[in-house]
Short mmCIF file of C-alpha atoms in Angstrom, two decimals:
data_model
loop_
_atom_site.label_atom_id
_atom_site.label_comp_id
_atom_site.label_asym_id
_atom_site.label_seq_id
_atom_site.Cartn_x
_atom_site.Cartn_y
_atom_site.Cartn_z
CA UNK A 17 0.14 -2.72 -10.29
CA UNK A 18 -0.35 -6.36 -11.09
CA UNK A 19 -3.25 -7.29 -13.30
CA UNK A 20 -5.52 -10.26 -12.73
CA UNK A 21 -5.87 -12.48 -15.79
CA UNK A 22 -7.77 -15.69 -16.62
CA UNK A 23 -6.08 -18.73 -15.15
CA UNK A 24 -4.46 -21.33 -17.38
CA UNK A 25 -2.88 -24.53 -16.10
CA UNK A 26 0.90 -24.20 -15.75
CA UNK A 27 2.85 -25.89 -18.48
CA UNK A 28 5.81 -26.75 -16.26
CA UNK A 29 4.36 -29.81 -14.50
CA UNK A 30 5.52 -32.50 -16.91
CA UNK A 31 8.96 -30.92 -17.23
CA UNK A 32 9.39 -30.79 -13.47
CA UNK A 33 8.36 -34.40 -13.02
CA UNK A 34 10.77 -35.49 -15.74
CA UNK A 35 13.58 -33.52 -14.14
CA UNK A 36 12.85 -35.15 -10.80
CA UNK A 37 13.12 -38.61 -12.34
CA UNK A 38 16.45 -37.77 -13.93
CA UNK A 39 17.78 -36.22 -10.75
CA UNK A 40 16.98 -39.27 -8.66
CA UNK A 41 19.70 -41.16 -10.44
CA UNK A 42 22.17 -38.28 -10.54
CA UNK A 43 23.92 -35.91 -8.16
CA UNK A 44 22.27 -34.47 -5.05
CA UNK A 45 22.17 -30.86 -6.24
CA UNK A 46 20.13 -31.90 -9.27
CA UNK A 47 17.79 -33.79 -6.95
CA UNK A 48 17.39 -30.77 -4.69
CA UNK A 49 16.74 -28.53 -7.66
CA UNK A 50 14.17 -30.93 -9.02
CA UNK A 51 12.44 -31.22 -5.65
CA UNK A 52 12.25 -27.44 -5.39
CA UNK A 53 10.78 -27.28 -8.87
CA UNK A 54 8.22 -29.97 -8.07
CA UNK A 55 7.23 -28.16 -4.86
CA UNK A 56 6.77 -24.90 -6.77
CA UNK A 57 4.54 -26.67 -9.29
CA UNK A 58 2.48 -28.34 -6.55
CA UNK A 59 1.88 -24.95 -4.96
CA UNK A 60 0.57 -23.29 -8.11
CA UNK A 61 -2.84 -21.70 -7.65
CA UNK A 62 -5.12 -19.59 -9.81
CA UNK A 63 -5.02 -15.89 -9.02
CA UNK A 64 -8.79 -16.23 -8.67
CA UNK A 65 -8.30 -18.45 -5.61
CA UNK A 66 -6.39 -15.90 -3.52
CA UNK A 67 -7.82 -15.14 -0.08
CA UNK A 68 -7.01 -12.50 2.51
CA UNK A 69 -3.99 -13.62 4.54
CA UNK A 70 -2.49 -15.82 1.80
CA UNK A 71 1.26 -15.50 1.29
CA UNK A 72 2.56 -16.07 -2.21
CA UNK A 73 5.31 -15.70 -4.77
CA UNK A 74 4.58 -14.31 -8.24
CA UNK A 75 5.80 -16.52 -11.06
CA UNK A 76 7.51 -13.54 -12.66
CA UNK A 77 10.20 -11.26 -11.30
CA UNK A 78 8.15 -8.33 -12.57
CA UNK A 79 5.42 -6.98 -10.30
CA UNK A 80 3.45 -5.37 -13.12
CA UNK A 81 1.76 -7.32 -15.91
CA UNK A 82 -0.82 -10.04 -16.34
CA UNK A 83 -0.66 -12.91 -13.86
CA UNK A 84 -1.87 -16.36 -14.82
CA UNK A 85 -1.06 -18.08 -11.54
CA UNK A 86 0.91 -17.65 -8.34
CA UNK A 87 2.83 -19.91 -5.96
CA UNK A 88 0.97 -20.16 -2.65
CA UNK A 89 3.45 -20.60 0.21
CA UNK A 90 3.27 -20.86 4.01
CA UNK A 91 3.79 -17.44 5.55
CA UNK A 92 6.66 -18.71 7.70
CA UNK A 93 8.66 -19.33 4.51
CA UNK A 94 10.29 -16.54 2.49
CA UNK A 95 7.83 -14.94 0.07
CA UNK A 96 7.30 -11.73 -1.88
CA UNK A 97 3.67 -10.94 -1.21
CA UNK A 98 0.66 -11.33 1.06
CA UNK A 99 -3.00 -10.68 0.32
CA UNK A 100 -4.22 -8.04 2.76
CA UNK A 101 -7.78 -7.48 1.55
CA UNK A 102 -10.36 -8.28 -1.11
CA UNK A 103 -13.49 -6.74 -2.57
CA UNK A 104 -15.70 -6.97 -5.65
CA UNK A 105 -16.16 -4.11 -8.09
CA UNK A 106 -19.86 -3.32 -8.15
CA UNK A 107 -19.99 -1.96 -11.70
CA UNK A 108 -21.88 -3.96 -14.29
CA UNK A 109 -21.91 -3.82 -18.06
CA UNK A 110 -18.83 -3.51 -20.21
CA UNK A 111 -15.28 -3.42 -18.89
CA UNK A 112 -14.68 0.18 -17.72
CA UNK A 113 -11.01 0.12 -18.69
CA UNK A 114 -7.74 -0.46 -16.85
CA UNK A 115 -7.50 3.13 -15.62
CA UNK A 116 -11.00 3.06 -14.10
CA UNK A 117 -10.37 -0.29 -12.42
CA UNK A 118 -7.04 0.92 -11.08
CA UNK A 119 -8.69 4.08 -9.72
CA UNK A 120 -11.17 1.92 -7.79
CA UNK A 121 -8.32 -0.18 -6.38
CA UNK A 122 -6.36 2.97 -5.50
CA UNK A 123 -9.32 4.16 -3.45
CA UNK A 124 -10.35 0.92 -1.78
CA UNK A 125 -7.12 -1.01 -1.19
CA UNK A 126 -5.46 1.40 1.27
CA UNK A 127 -8.46 1.00 3.58
CA UNK A 128 -8.39 -2.78 3.22
CA UNK A 129 -4.66 -2.83 3.94
CA UNK A 130 -5.18 -0.50 6.89
CA UNK A 131 -7.49 -3.01 8.54
CA UNK A 132 -5.02 -5.85 7.98
CA UNK A 133 -1.79 -4.03 8.92
CA UNK A 134 -2.60 -0.55 10.26
CA UNK A 135 0.95 0.58 11.07
CA UNK A 136 2.74 0.95 7.73
CA UNK A 137 5.96 1.79 9.57
CA UNK A 138 6.06 -1.79 10.83
CA UNK A 139 6.15 -3.23 7.31
CA UNK A 140 9.41 -4.75 6.03
CA UNK A 141 11.54 -2.37 3.97
CA UNK A 142 10.61 -2.34 0.31
CA UNK A 143 7.06 -3.66 0.80
CA UNK A 144 4.38 -1.66 -0.99
CA UNK A 145 0.72 -1.92 -1.92
CA UNK A 146 -0.23 -3.56 -5.23
CA UNK A 147 -3.33 -5.20 -6.67
CA UNK A 148 -4.64 -8.08 -8.71
CA UNK A 149 -7.50 -6.65 -10.77
CA UNK A 150 -9.75 -7.89 -13.60
CA UNK A 151 -8.66 -7.63 -17.22
CA UNK A 152 -11.05 -7.04 -20.10
CA UNK A 153 -11.01 -10.78 -20.81
CA UNK A 154 -11.70 -11.90 -17.25
CA UNK A 155 -14.35 -9.19 -16.83
CA UNK A 156 -16.27 -10.74 -19.73
CA UNK A 157 -16.40 -14.03 -17.79
CA UNK A 158 -17.86 -12.34 -14.71
CA UNK A 159 -14.67 -11.51 -12.81
CA UNK A 160 -15.08 -8.44 -10.59
CA UNK A 161 -12.65 -9.34 -7.79
CA UNK A 162 -9.77 -7.17 -6.62
CA UNK A 163 -7.09 -8.65 -4.37
CA UNK A 164 -5.09 -6.03 -2.46
CA UNK A 165 -1.59 -7.19 -1.61
CA UNK A 166 1.56 -6.01 0.07
CA UNK A 167 4.41 -7.00 -2.25
CA UNK A 168 8.15 -6.63 -1.96
CA UNK A 169 9.58 -5.17 -5.15
CA UNK A 170 12.77 -7.20 -4.85
CA UNK A 171 13.83 -9.88 -2.40
CA UNK A 172 11.57 -11.63 0.08
CA UNK A 173 10.28 -11.33 3.63
CA UNK A 174 9.23 -13.93 6.18
CA UNK A 175 6.16 -14.04 8.39
CA UNK A 176 2.66 -12.67 8.17
CA UNK A 177 2.11 -8.91 8.09
CA UNK A 178 -1.21 -9.22 9.89
CA UNK A 179 -1.55 -6.95 12.89
CA UNK A 180 -5.22 -6.16 12.61
CA UNK A 181 -6.92 -3.07 13.94
CA UNK A 182 -8.71 -5.20 16.54
CA UNK A 183 -5.37 -5.92 18.24
CA UNK A 184 -4.62 -2.22 18.75
CA UNK A 185 -5.29 -0.17 21.85
CA UNK A 186 -7.88 2.59 21.30
CA UNK A 187 -5.25 5.33 21.39
CA UNK A 188 -3.03 3.47 18.91
CA UNK A 189 -5.93 2.95 16.52
CA UNK A 190 -6.98 6.59 16.81
CA UNK A 191 -3.47 7.80 16.04
CA UNK A 192 -2.95 5.49 13.07
CA UNK A 193 -6.36 6.19 11.57
CA UNK A 194 -5.66 9.90 11.65
CA UNK A 195 -2.04 9.79 10.54
CA UNK A 196 -2.69 7.36 7.68
CA UNK A 197 -5.56 9.52 6.43
CA UNK A 198 -3.35 12.61 6.36
CA UNK A 199 -0.64 11.03 4.24
CA UNK A 200 -3.23 9.32 2.03
CA UNK A 201 -4.79 12.74 1.40
CA UNK A 202 -1.39 14.19 0.55
CA UNK A 203 -0.38 11.59 -2.02
CA UNK A 204 -3.78 10.59 -3.40
CA UNK A 205 -4.47 14.21 -4.35
CA UNK A 206 -1.05 15.01 -5.80
CA UNK A 207 -1.63 16.93 -9.07
CA UNK A 208 0.04 15.64 -12.21
CA UNK A 209 1.38 19.09 -13.05
CA UNK A 210 4.91 19.56 -11.76
CA UNK A 211 4.49 23.23 -10.92
CA UNK A 212 1.85 25.19 -9.05
CA UNK A 213 1.69 27.73 -11.89
CA UNK A 214 0.44 24.99 -14.22
CA UNK A 215 -2.38 23.86 -11.92
CA UNK A 216 -2.96 26.19 -8.98
CA UNK A 217 -6.50 24.92 -8.44
CA UNK A 218 -5.30 21.32 -8.36
CA UNK A 219 -2.69 22.11 -5.73
CA UNK A 220 -5.22 24.11 -3.71
CA UNK A 221 -7.57 21.12 -3.80
CA UNK A 222 -4.77 18.92 -2.48
CA UNK A 223 -4.11 21.40 0.31
CA UNK A 224 -7.79 21.47 1.22
CA UNK A 225 -7.90 17.64 1.37
CA UNK A 226 -4.83 17.53 3.63
CA UNK A 227 -6.23 20.26 5.88
CA UNK A 228 -9.50 18.37 6.26
CA UNK A 229 -7.63 15.15 7.11
CA UNK A 230 -5.47 17.03 9.61
CA UNK A 231 -8.51 18.43 11.38
CA UNK A 232 -9.85 14.90 11.82
CA UNK A 233 -6.42 13.70 13.00
CA UNK A 234 -6.28 16.51 15.56
CA UNK A 235 -9.71 15.53 16.88
CA UNK A 236 -8.36 12.04 17.47
CA UNK A 237 -5.18 13.31 19.13
CA UNK A 238 -7.19 15.36 21.62
CA UNK A 239 -8.43 12.11 23.11
CA UNK A 240 -4.91 10.75 23.61
CA UNK A 241 -3.02 11.43 26.80
CA UNK A 242 0.75 11.78 26.89
CA UNK A 243 3.41 14.48 26.78
CA UNK A 244 4.68 13.68 23.30
CA UNK A 245 1.18 13.29 21.88
CA UNK A 246 0.42 16.76 23.23
CA UNK A 247 3.54 18.23 21.63
CA UNK A 248 2.66 16.62 18.31
CA UNK A 249 -0.87 17.97 18.51
CA UNK A 250 0.44 21.52 19.02
CA UNK A 251 2.77 21.22 16.03
CA UNK A 252 0.06 19.81 13.79
CA UNK A 253 -2.38 22.57 14.75
CA UNK A 254 0.10 25.08 13.26
CA UNK A 255 0.65 22.80 10.27
CA UNK A 256 -3.09 22.57 9.63
CA UNK A 257 -3.23 26.37 9.56
CA UNK A 258 -0.57 26.48 6.86
CA UNK A 259 -2.44 23.93 4.74
CA UNK A 260 -5.61 26.00 5.07
CA UNK A 261 -3.70 29.08 3.97
CA UNK A 262 -2.41 27.17 0.95
CA UNK A 263 -5.94 26.05 0.10
CA UNK A 264 -7.08 29.69 0.05
CA UNK A 265 -4.04 31.11 -1.80
CA UNK A 266 -4.91 33.77 -4.35
CA UNK A 267 -1.94 33.08 -6.58
CA UNK A 268 1.06 30.76 -6.95
CA UNK A 269 3.38 32.94 -4.87
CA UNK A 270 0.97 32.93 -1.93
CA UNK A 271 0.61 29.18 -2.28
CA UNK A 272 4.37 28.63 -2.13
CA UNK A 273 4.67 30.78 0.99
CA UNK A 274 2.10 28.64 2.81
CA UNK A 275 3.12 25.31 1.30
CA UNK A 276 6.71 25.30 2.51
CA UNK A 277 5.88 25.22 6.26
CA UNK A 278 2.79 23.11 5.55
CA UNK A 279 4.79 20.31 3.92
CA UNK A 280 7.66 20.59 6.40
CA UNK A 281 5.12 20.27 9.21
CA UNK A 282 4.26 16.76 8.03
CA UNK A 283 7.84 15.51 8.36
CA UNK A 284 7.40 11.95 9.72
CA UNK A 285 10.57 12.33 11.80
CA UNK A 286 8.64 14.73 14.02
CA UNK A 287 6.18 11.96 14.93
CA UNK A 288 8.73 9.43 16.20
CA UNK A 289 8.58 10.51 19.85
CA UNK A 290 4.77 10.33 19.94
CA UNK A 291 4.83 6.95 18.23
CA UNK A 292 7.29 5.66 20.81
CA UNK A 293 5.06 6.93 23.60
CA UNK A 294 2.13 5.06 22.04
CA UNK A 295 4.09 1.82 21.59
CA UNK A 296 4.08 1.95 17.77
CA UNK A 297 6.89 1.37 15.26
CA UNK A 298 9.45 4.19 15.30
CA UNK A 299 11.61 3.62 12.22
CA UNK A 300 10.65 6.04 9.46
CA UNK A 301 10.15 4.11 6.20
CA UNK A 302 13.04 4.73 3.82
CA UNK A 303 10.91 6.18 1.03
CA UNK A 304 9.26 8.68 3.38
CA UNK A 305 12.58 9.64 4.93
CA UNK A 306 13.98 10.30 1.45
CA UNK A 307 11.09 12.58 0.48
CA UNK A 308 11.44 14.85 3.51
CA UNK A 309 15.24 14.74 3.43
CA UNK A 310 15.13 16.37 0.00
#
């Protein structure tokens, strides 16, 4: 997570201008370097000025930490991040704390990102959701804004990620809404305890959330025609039954028995054929492929 902080004017402007003056009389590589530095300085913007759709480069190689400013760049140039949604925290009074603010962003940003770029499989490899959020200091000045961004942990990507929900066909939107909700329910409700024995109720609550999301996904799939969509629906009906069994497990052993086929039933590789039939991206994201491969 990246943390929004009060903006301060960059200190590199005078140094960049001086370097440019020196480079003009020297070798071409120094000139090019100075020009690049001057361009970077000219593109500096306050993190408070970010708007949905903006492409940018953080001024630090680290994604996490307080950000004073960013480099705003055209989306057709290489960049590390793009703002995919914004909202204001409605809470008033004292700063609720970093954990509370992060929890709000965790809940709201996936939906904002889903409107901007619904098919997460179509995202460039290594791009993940992050946020600019208020700090205690900026909160005291009235800052309540959260900027949801897709950011590449290392390296850059080119082009806008925007492929809004309005551009989707009804059947594509129905599929993505349901599928995204299922995986959101799985990961958003993951208990901190590493074993079921430590927190059976927590794992049962996760199973119940996934089962509920699957039921809604199945309702959406029933309105989609196609051979592969029908096959997927049949598989997920069995998978939903396993998640419901896990949610009702009387002890850890019973939970494990239900959980194994329940989790296996969500293997994203099993959705590729239906996605192809619907005209959606068909390359399983590397992080998801790794989870189910293990």
